[in-house]
CSV table of C-alpha atoms in Angstrom, one decimal:
chain,number,residue,atom,x,y,z
A,213,MET,CA,26.4,36.3,-22.8
A,214,LEU,CA,24.7,35.1,-26.0
A,215,LEU,CA,27.5,32.6,-26.5
A,216,ALA,CA,27.4,31.6,-22.9
A,217,PHE,CA,23.8,30.8,-23.4
A,218,ILE,CA,24.1,29.2,-26.6
A,219,ALA,CA,26.9,26.8,-25.1
A,220,VAL,CA,24.3,25.6,-21.6
A,221,VAL,CA,21.6,25.3,-24.7
A,222,VAL,CA,23.3,23.2,-26.7
A,223,GLY,CA,25.6,21.5,-24.2
A,224,LEU,CA,22.4,20.2,-22.6
A,225,VAL,CA,21.3,19.1,-26.2
A,226,LEU,CA,23.9,17.4,-26.2
A,227,LEU,CA,24.3,16.0,-23.0
A,228,ILE,CA,20.8,14.9,-23.0
A,229,TRP,CA,21.0,12.7,-26.5
A,230,SER,CA,24.4,11.1,-25.2
A,231,ALA,CA,23.4,10.2,-21.9
A,232,GLU,CA,20.2,8.7,-23.8
A,233,LYS,CA,22.7,6.4,-26.6
A,234,PHE,CA,25.4,5.7,-23.2
A,235,ILE,CA,22.8,4.1,-21.1
A,236,ASP,CA,20.9,1.7,-23.9
A,237,GLY,CA,25.0,0.7,-24.8
A,238,ALA,CA,25.7,0.0,-21.5
A,239,ALA,CA,23.1,-1.6,-20.5
A,240,ALA,CA,23.1,-3.8,-23.3
A,241,THR,CA,26.8,-4.3,-22.6
A,242,SER,CA,26.3,-5.3,-19.3
A,243,ARG,CA,23.4,-8.2,-20.9
A,244,TRP,CA,26.1,-9.5,-23.1
A,245,LEU,CA,28.4,-9.4,-20.3
A,246,GLY,CA,26.1,-12.0,-18.7
A,247,LEU,CA,24.7,-9.3,-15.9
A,248,SER,CA,20.9,-10.3,-14.3
A,249,PRO,CA,18.1,-7.9,-15.9
A,250,LEU,CA,17.6,-6.9,-11.9
A,251,LEU,CA,21.5,-5.7,-11.4
A,252,ILE,CA,21.0,-3.3,-14.6
A,253,GLY,CA,18.1,-2.1,-13.5
A,254,MET,CA,19.4,-1.7,-9.8
A,255,LEU,CA,22.8,-0.1,-11.2
A,256,VAL,CA,23.7,-0.1,-14.5
A,257,ILE,CA,20.4,2.2,-15.6
A,258,GLY,CA,20.7,3.9,-12.3
A,259,PHE,CA,24.2,5.0,-12.6
A,260,GLY,CA,23.7,6.1,-16.6
A,261,THR,CA,21.0,8.8,-15.9
A,262,SER,CA,23.2,9.9,-13.0
A,263,ALA,CA,26.6,10.1,-15.7
A,264,PRO,CA,25.4,13.8,-16.3
A,265,GLU,CA,25.8,15.0,-13.2
A,266,MET,CA,28.9,12.8,-12.4
A,267,MET,CA,30.7,14.4,-15.5
A,268,VAL,CA,29.2,18.1,-15.2
A,269,SER,CA,30.4,18.1,-11.1
A,270,VAL,CA,33.5,16.7,-11.8
A,271,LEU,CA,35.0,18.9,-14.4
A,272,ALA,CA,33.2,22.1,-12.4
A,273,ALA,CA,35.6,20.9,-9.6
A,274,MET,CA,38.4,20.4,-11.7
A,275,GLN,CA,37.6,24.2,-13.0
A,276,GLY,CA,37.9,25.4,-9.5
A,277,ASN,CA,34.0,25.7,-9.0
A,278,PRO,CA,32.7,23.1,-6.1
A,279,GLY,CA,29.6,25.0,-6.0
A,280,LEU,CA,28.2,24.1,-8.9
A,281,ALA,CA,29.0,20.8,-8.1
A,282,VAL,CA,27.2,20.1,-5.2
A,283,GLY,CA,24.3,22.6,-6.7
A,284,ASN,CA,23.5,20.4,-9.3
A,285,ALA,CA,23.4,17.2,-7.6
A,286,TYR,CA,21.1,18.4,-4.7
A,287,GLY,CA,18.7,20.5,-7.4
A,288,SER,CA,18.9,17.3,-9.8
A,289,ASN,CA,17.9,15.3,-6.6
A,290,ILE,CA,14.9,17.6,-6.2
A,291,ALA,CA,14.1,18.1,-10.0
A,292,ASN,CA,14.3,13.8,-10.3
A,293,ILE,CA,11.6,13.6,-7.4
A,294,GLY,CA,9.5,16.7,-8.3
A,295,LEU,CA,9.7,17.2,-11.7
A,296,VAL,CA,10.5,13.3,-13.0
A,297,LEU,CA,8.1,11.4,-10.3
A,298,GLY,CA,5.5,14.1,-9.5
A,299,PHE,CA,5.4,15.1,-13.0
A,300,ILE,CA,4.8,11.0,-14.2
A,301,ALA,CA,2.7,10.3,-11.7
A,302,LEU,CA,0.4,13.1,-12.7
A,303,LEU,CA,0.4,11.5,-16.0
A,304,ALA,CA,-0.9,7.8,-14.5
A,305,PRO,CA,-0.6,7.0,-11.1
A,306,LEU,CA,2.2,4.5,-9.9
A,307,ALA,CA,1.5,1.2,-8.6
A,308,VAL,CA,5.3,0.2,-6.9
A,309,HIS,CA,5.6,-3.6,-6.6
A,310,SER,CA,9.5,-3.8,-6.6
A,311,SER,CA,10.9,-5.2,-2.9
A,312,VAL,CA,14.4,-4.1,-4.1
A,313,ILE,CA,13.2,-0.4,-5.0
A,314,ARG,CA,11.0,-0.1,-1.6
A,315,LYS,CA,14.7,-0.9,0.4
A,316,GLU,CA,16.3,1.1,-1.0
A,317,MET,CA,14.6,4.1,-0.1
A,318,PRO,CA,15.0,4.1,3.6
A,319,LEU,CA,18.3,4.2,2.5
A,320,LEU,CA,18.5,6.9,0.4
A,321,VAL,CA,16.7,8.9,3.9
A,322,VAL,CA,19.9,7.4,5.5
A,323,VAL,CA,22.6,9.6,3.0
A,324,MET,CA,20.3,12.3,3.7
A,325,LEU,CA,20.7,12.2,6.8
A,326,VAL,CA,24.6,11.7,6.5
A,327,THR,CA,25.0,14.5,4.1
A,328,GLY,CA,23.0,16.9,6.2
A,329,TYR,CA,25.3,16.0,9.4
A,330,MET,CA,28.4,16.5,6.7
A,331,LEU,CA,26.8,19.9,5.7
A,332,PHE,CA,26.4,21.2,9.0
A,333,ASP,CA,30.1,23.0,9.2
A,334,GLY,CA,29.7,24.2,6.2
A,335,TRP,CA,32.1,22.1,4.1
A,336,VAL,CA,32.0,18.4,2.4
A,337,SER,CA,35.6,17.8,3.5
A,338,ARG,CA,38.1,15.0,1.3
A,339,ILE,CA,37.4,12.7,4.1
A,340,GLU,CA,33.7,12.9,4.2
A,341,ALA,CA,34.1,12.8,0.4
A,342,VAL,CA,35.7,9.6,0.5
A,343,LEU,CA,33.1,8.2,3.0
A,344,LEU,CA,30.5,8.7,0.8
A,345,LEU,CA,32.2,6.9,-2.3
A,346,VAL,CA,33.2,3.7,0.6
A,347,GLY,CA,29.4,4.2,1.0
A,348,LEU,CA,28.8,4.0,-2.6
A,349,VAL,CA,31.0,0.9,-3.6
A,350,THR,CA,29.5,-0.6,-0.3
A,351,PHE,CA,25.6,-0.3,-1.2
A,352,VAL,CA,26.9,-1.7,-4.8
A,353,THR,CA,28.5,-4.6,-3.5
A,354,VAL,CA,25.5,-5.2,-1.5
A,355,SER,CA,23.6,-4.8,-4.1
A,356,ILE,CA,25.3,-7.4,-6.7
A,357,ILE,CA,24.8,-9.7,-4.1
A,358,ARG,CA,21.5,-9.7,-3.1
A,359,SER,CA,20.3,-9.7,-6.6
A,360,ARG,CA,21.7,-13.3,-7.3
A,361,GLY,CA,18.3,-14.5,-4.7
A,362,GLN,CA,15.4,-11.8,-6.0
A,363,GLN,CA,15.5,-12.7,-9.5
A,364,ASP,CA,11.3,-13.2,-9.3
A,365,ASP,CA,11.4,-8.9,-8.4
A,366,PRO,CA,9.2,-7.2,-10.5
A,367,LEU,CA,11.7,-5.3,-11.5
A,368,THR,CA,13.7,-7.7,-13.2
A,369,ALA,CA,10.5,-8.6,-15.6
A,370,GLU,CA,10.2,-4.7,-16.4
A,371,VAL,CA,14.1,-4.4,-17.0
A,372,THR,CA,13.7,-7.8,-19.2
A,373,GLU,CA,11.1,-5.9,-21.4
A,374,SER,CA,13.3,-2.5,-21.5
A,375,LEU,CA,15.9,-4.8,-22.8
A,376,ASP,CA,14.5,-6.5,-25.4
A,377,SER,CA,12.4,-3.4,-27.1
A,378,LYS,CA,15.8,-2.3,-27.7
A,379,PRO,CA,17.8,-5.2,-29.1
A,380,MET,CA,21.7,-4.2,-29.7
A,381,SER,CA,24.5,-6.6,-31.0
A,382,ARG,CA,27.6,-6.5,-29.0
A,383,GLY,CA,29.6,-5.0,-31.3
A,384,LYS,CA,26.9,-1.8,-31.6
A,385,SER,CA,26.5,-1.8,-27.9
A,386,ILE,CA,30.4,-1.3,-27.3
A,387,MET,CA,30.1,1.4,-29.8
A,388,TRP,CA,27.3,3.6,-28.3
A,389,THR,CA,29.0,2.8,-24.9
A,390,VAL,CA,32.5,4.8,-26.3
A,391,ILE,CA,30.5,7.3,-28.1
A,392,GLY,CA,27.8,8.1,-25.2
A,393,LEU,CA,30.9,8.3,-23.6
A,394,VAL,CA,33.0,10.9,-25.0
A,395,LEU,CA,30.4,13.2,-25.9
A,396,LEU,CA,29.4,13.0,-22.3
A,397,VAL,CA,32.3,14.6,-21.4
A,398,ALA,CA,32.5,17.0,-23.9
A,399,SER,CA,28.8,18.2,-23.6
A,400,SER,CA,29.7,18.7,-19.6
A,401,ARG,CA,32.6,20.8,-20.6
A,402,LEU,CA,30.5,22.6,-23.1
A,403,LEU,CA,27.2,23.0,-20.4
A,404,VAL,CA,29.8,23.8,-17.2
A,405,TRP,CA,31.6,26.4,-18.9
A,406,GLY,CA,28.3,28.1,-20.3
A,407,ALA,CA,27.0,27.7,-16.7
A,408,VAL,CA,29.9,30.0,-15.1
A,409,GLU,CA,29.9,32.8,-17.4
A,410,ILE,CA,26.1,33.1,-16.7
A,411,ALA,CA,26.6,33.5,-13.0
A,412,VAL,CA,29.4,35.8,-13.6
A,413,GLY,CA,27.3,37.8,-15.7
A,414,PHE,CA,24.5,38.2,-13.5
A,415,GLY,CA,26.0,38.5,-10.8
A,416,VAL,CA,24.8,35.0,-8.9
A,417,SER,CA,27.0,32.5,-7.6
A,418,ASP,CA,27.4,29.2,-8.9
A,419,LEU,CA,25.8,26.8,-6.7
A,420,ILE,CA,22.6,28.9,-7.8
A,421,ILE,CA,23.3,28.2,-11.3
A,422,GLY,CA,23.8,24.9,-9.9
A,423,LEU,CA,20.4,24.6,-8.4
A,424,THR,CA,18.1,25.5,-11.6
A,425,VAL,CA,19.2,25.4,-14.9
A,426,VAL,CA,22.1,22.6,-14.7
A,427,ALA,CA,19.8,20.7,-12.6
A,428,VAL,CA,16.9,20.9,-14.7
A,429,GLY,CA,19.2,19.9,-17.5
A,430,THR,CA,20.9,17.1,-16.1
A,431,SER,CA,17.6,16.0,-14.9
A,432,LEU,CA,16.0,15.4,-18.3
A,433,PRO,CA,17.8,12.5,-19.3
A,434,GLU,CA,15.4,10.7,-16.4
A,435,LEU,CA,12.4,12.3,-17.1
A,436,ALA,CA,12.5,10.9,-20.8
A,437,SER,CA,13.5,7.4,-20.0
A,438,SER,CA,11.0,7.4,-17.1
A,439,ILE,CA,8.5,8.0,-19.2
A,440,SER,CA,9.6,6.0,-22.0
A,441,ALA,CA,9.2,3.4,-19.3
A,442,LEU,CA,5.8,4.4,-18.2
A,443,ARG,CA,4.5,3.8,-22.0
A,444,ARG,CA,5.1,0.3,-21.6
A,445,ASN,CA,3.7,0.2,-18.6
A,446,GLU,CA,6.6,-0.2,-16.1
A,447,HIS,CA,6.3,1.3,-13.2
A,448,ASP,CA,8.8,0.3,-10.8
A,449,MET,CA,11.4,1.3,-13.2
A,450,VAL,CA,10.2,4.8,-12.8
A,451,LEU,CA,10.0,5.0,-9.7
A,452,GLY,CA,13.8,3.1,-9.9
A,453,ASN,CA,15.1,5.0,-11.8
A,454,VAL,CA,14.2,8.3,-9.2
A,455,VAL,CA,15.5,5.8,-6.8
A,456,GLY,CA,19.2,5.1,-7.9
A,457,SER,CA,19.9,8.2,-9.1
A,458,ASN,CA,19.3,10.3,-6.2
A,459,LEU,CA,21.6,7.8,-4.6
A,460,PHE,CA,24.3,7.7,-6.8
A,461,ASN,CA,23.9,11.7,-6.8
A,462,SER,CA,24.4,11.9,-3.4
A,463,MET,CA,27.0,9.4,-2.6
A,464,ALA,CA,29.0,9.5,-6.2
A,465,VAL,CA,28.3,12.8,-7.4
A,466,VAL,CA,29.5,15.0,-4.3
A,467,GLY,CA,32.3,12.1,-3.7
A,468,LEU,CA,34.3,12.7,-6.7
A,469,ALA,CA,33.7,16.3,-6.6
A,470,GLY,CA,34.7,16.7,-2.6
A,471,VAL,CA,37.8,14.2,-3.4
A,472,ILE,CA,38.7,16.7,-6.2
A,473,ALA,CA,38.4,19.7,-3.5
A,474,PRO,CA,36.8,20.3,-0.5
A,475,ILE,CA,33.4,21.8,-1.4
A,476,GLU,CA,32.5,24.7,0.7
A,477,ALA,CA,28.3,25.0,1.2
A,478,GLY,CA,27.3,28.6,2.7
A,479,ARG,CA,24.7,27.9,5.5
A,480,GLU,CA,21.7,28.3,3.0
A,481,VAL,CA,22.3,25.2,1.7
A,482,LEU,CA,21.6,22.4,4.0
A,483,VAL,CA,18.6,25.5,5.5
A,484,ARG,CA,17.3,25.9,2.1
A,485,ASP,CA,18.2,23.1,-0.6
A,486,TRP,CA,19.2,20.3,1.9
A,487,SER,CA,16.0,20.9,3.9
A,488,VAL,CA,13.8,20.9,0.8
A,489,MET,CA,15.7,17.8,-0.9
A,490,THR,CA,15.3,15.9,2.1
A,491,PHE,CA,11.4,16.8,2.8
A,492,MET,CA,10.4,15.7,-1.0
A,493,THR,CA,12.5,12.6,-0.3
A,494,LEU,CA,10.4,11.8,2.9
A,495,MET,CA,7.5,12.9,0.9
A,496,MET,CA,7.9,9.8,-1.7
A,497,VAL,CA,8.8,6.9,0.8
A,498,LEU,CA,5.5,8.0,1.9
A,499,PHE,CA,3.3,8.0,-1.2
A,500,ALA,CA,5.1,4.9,-2.0
A,501,PHE,CA,5.2,2.2,0.9
A,502,SER,CA,2.0,0.7,2.0
A,503,TRP,CA,0.3,2.2,5.1
A,504,ARG,CA,-2.9,0.1,6.7
A,505,GLY,CA,-3.2,-1.9,3.7
A,506,ARG,CA,-3.4,0.9,1.2
A,507,PRO,CA,-2.1,0.1,-2.5
A,508,ARG,CA,1.4,0.6,-2.9
A,509,ARG,CA,0.3,3.7,-4.9
A,510,ILE,CA,1.4,6.8,-5.8
A,511,ASN,CA,-1.6,8.6,-7.0
A,512,ARG,CA,-2.0,11.9,-9.4
A,513,LEU,CA,-2.5,14.2,-6.1
A,514,GLU,CA,0.4,12.6,-4.7
A,515,GLY,CA,3.0,13.1,-7.8
A,516,GLY,CA,0.9,16.7,-8.1
A,517,VAL,CA,2.5,17.4,-4.3
A,518,LEU,CA,5.6,16.5,-5.4
A,519,PHE,CA,5.2,18.3,-8.8
A,520,THR,CA,3.9,21.6,-7.2
A,521,MET,CA,7.3,21.6,-4.6
A,522,PHE,CA,9.6,21.8,-7.9
A,523,VAL,CA,8.1,24.2,-9.3
A,524,ALA,CA,7.6,26.3,-5.7
A,525,TYR,CA,11.2,25.6,-5.0
A,526,THR,CA,12.3,26.5,-8.4
A,527,GLY,CA,10.5,29.4,-8.7
A,528,TYR,CA,11.8,31.1,-5.7
A,529,MET,CA,15.3,29.8,-7.3
A,530,VAL,CA,14.9,32.0,-10.1
A,531,SER,CA,13.8,34.7,-8.2
A,532,ILE,CA,17.1,35.5,-6.4
A,533,VAL,CA,18.9,35.6,-9.8
A,534,VAL,CA,16.0,38.4,-11.0
A,535,MET,CA,16.2,40.2,-8.0
A,536,SER,CA,20.1,39.9,-8.1
């Protein structure tokens, strides 16, 4: 058991570090390839911050632990909204200017509802997983087309400033992309092994471990990048990180894992985890949109609500482990 705990800690540390290097390298490489800053902010960074979840979930599914995969995806979505967005808004109110992000949020709600329908029978089948991946490809394609006519979006300036703050040569950007990706795979394998061993040792399901320890751990890259964006006063990047990551988690992470092996999701996943995730998503959308002339701003009170919901949910999940 001690070795498993060490594996989880070391795996998480390596995962966070390698994810940061992968994101920086991939963003810089994308710039060298001529991608627009808006597209980098919408897709490359969103994909990069979800890379830990994707690696962990794919490896978990390949090793016969699909519960860990879906737990990681949905738990990370909850952590992204409550821990990342909620905590950042507690530090400083977040102004929302980007029209691109505001258009993506309703899509995120639709994806939540679709996944809820898929979970209704207790399974995410291979066909449903393929549909999620098709939805992701469609989203990426539409984003590429749409980005060509929205270069004046506030997110563009924020991404450009972020890229300028970490200049990289072409060779260095490719090097860090490759190194980050290799270490992501290695640290994910270590983390999955440790998490499964802990689940067995405590006599709880891998779903519970995925929803708690692994989910929070794989959300730390989003927290780190969001704190960095807040320091540069890049509020739209904070919200963009969360929305983009949650879209990739819901479609790519669950989709890839489901294609490898159909995911059995007990009734509690729909009633407990999906419901909390969807409710927090709706709260985020409500707080970020303008209503009756209210400024588009997620204030400290609203951030506190999201953060409190995350703490309450996590506390409940930890109590399940302790009581088991």
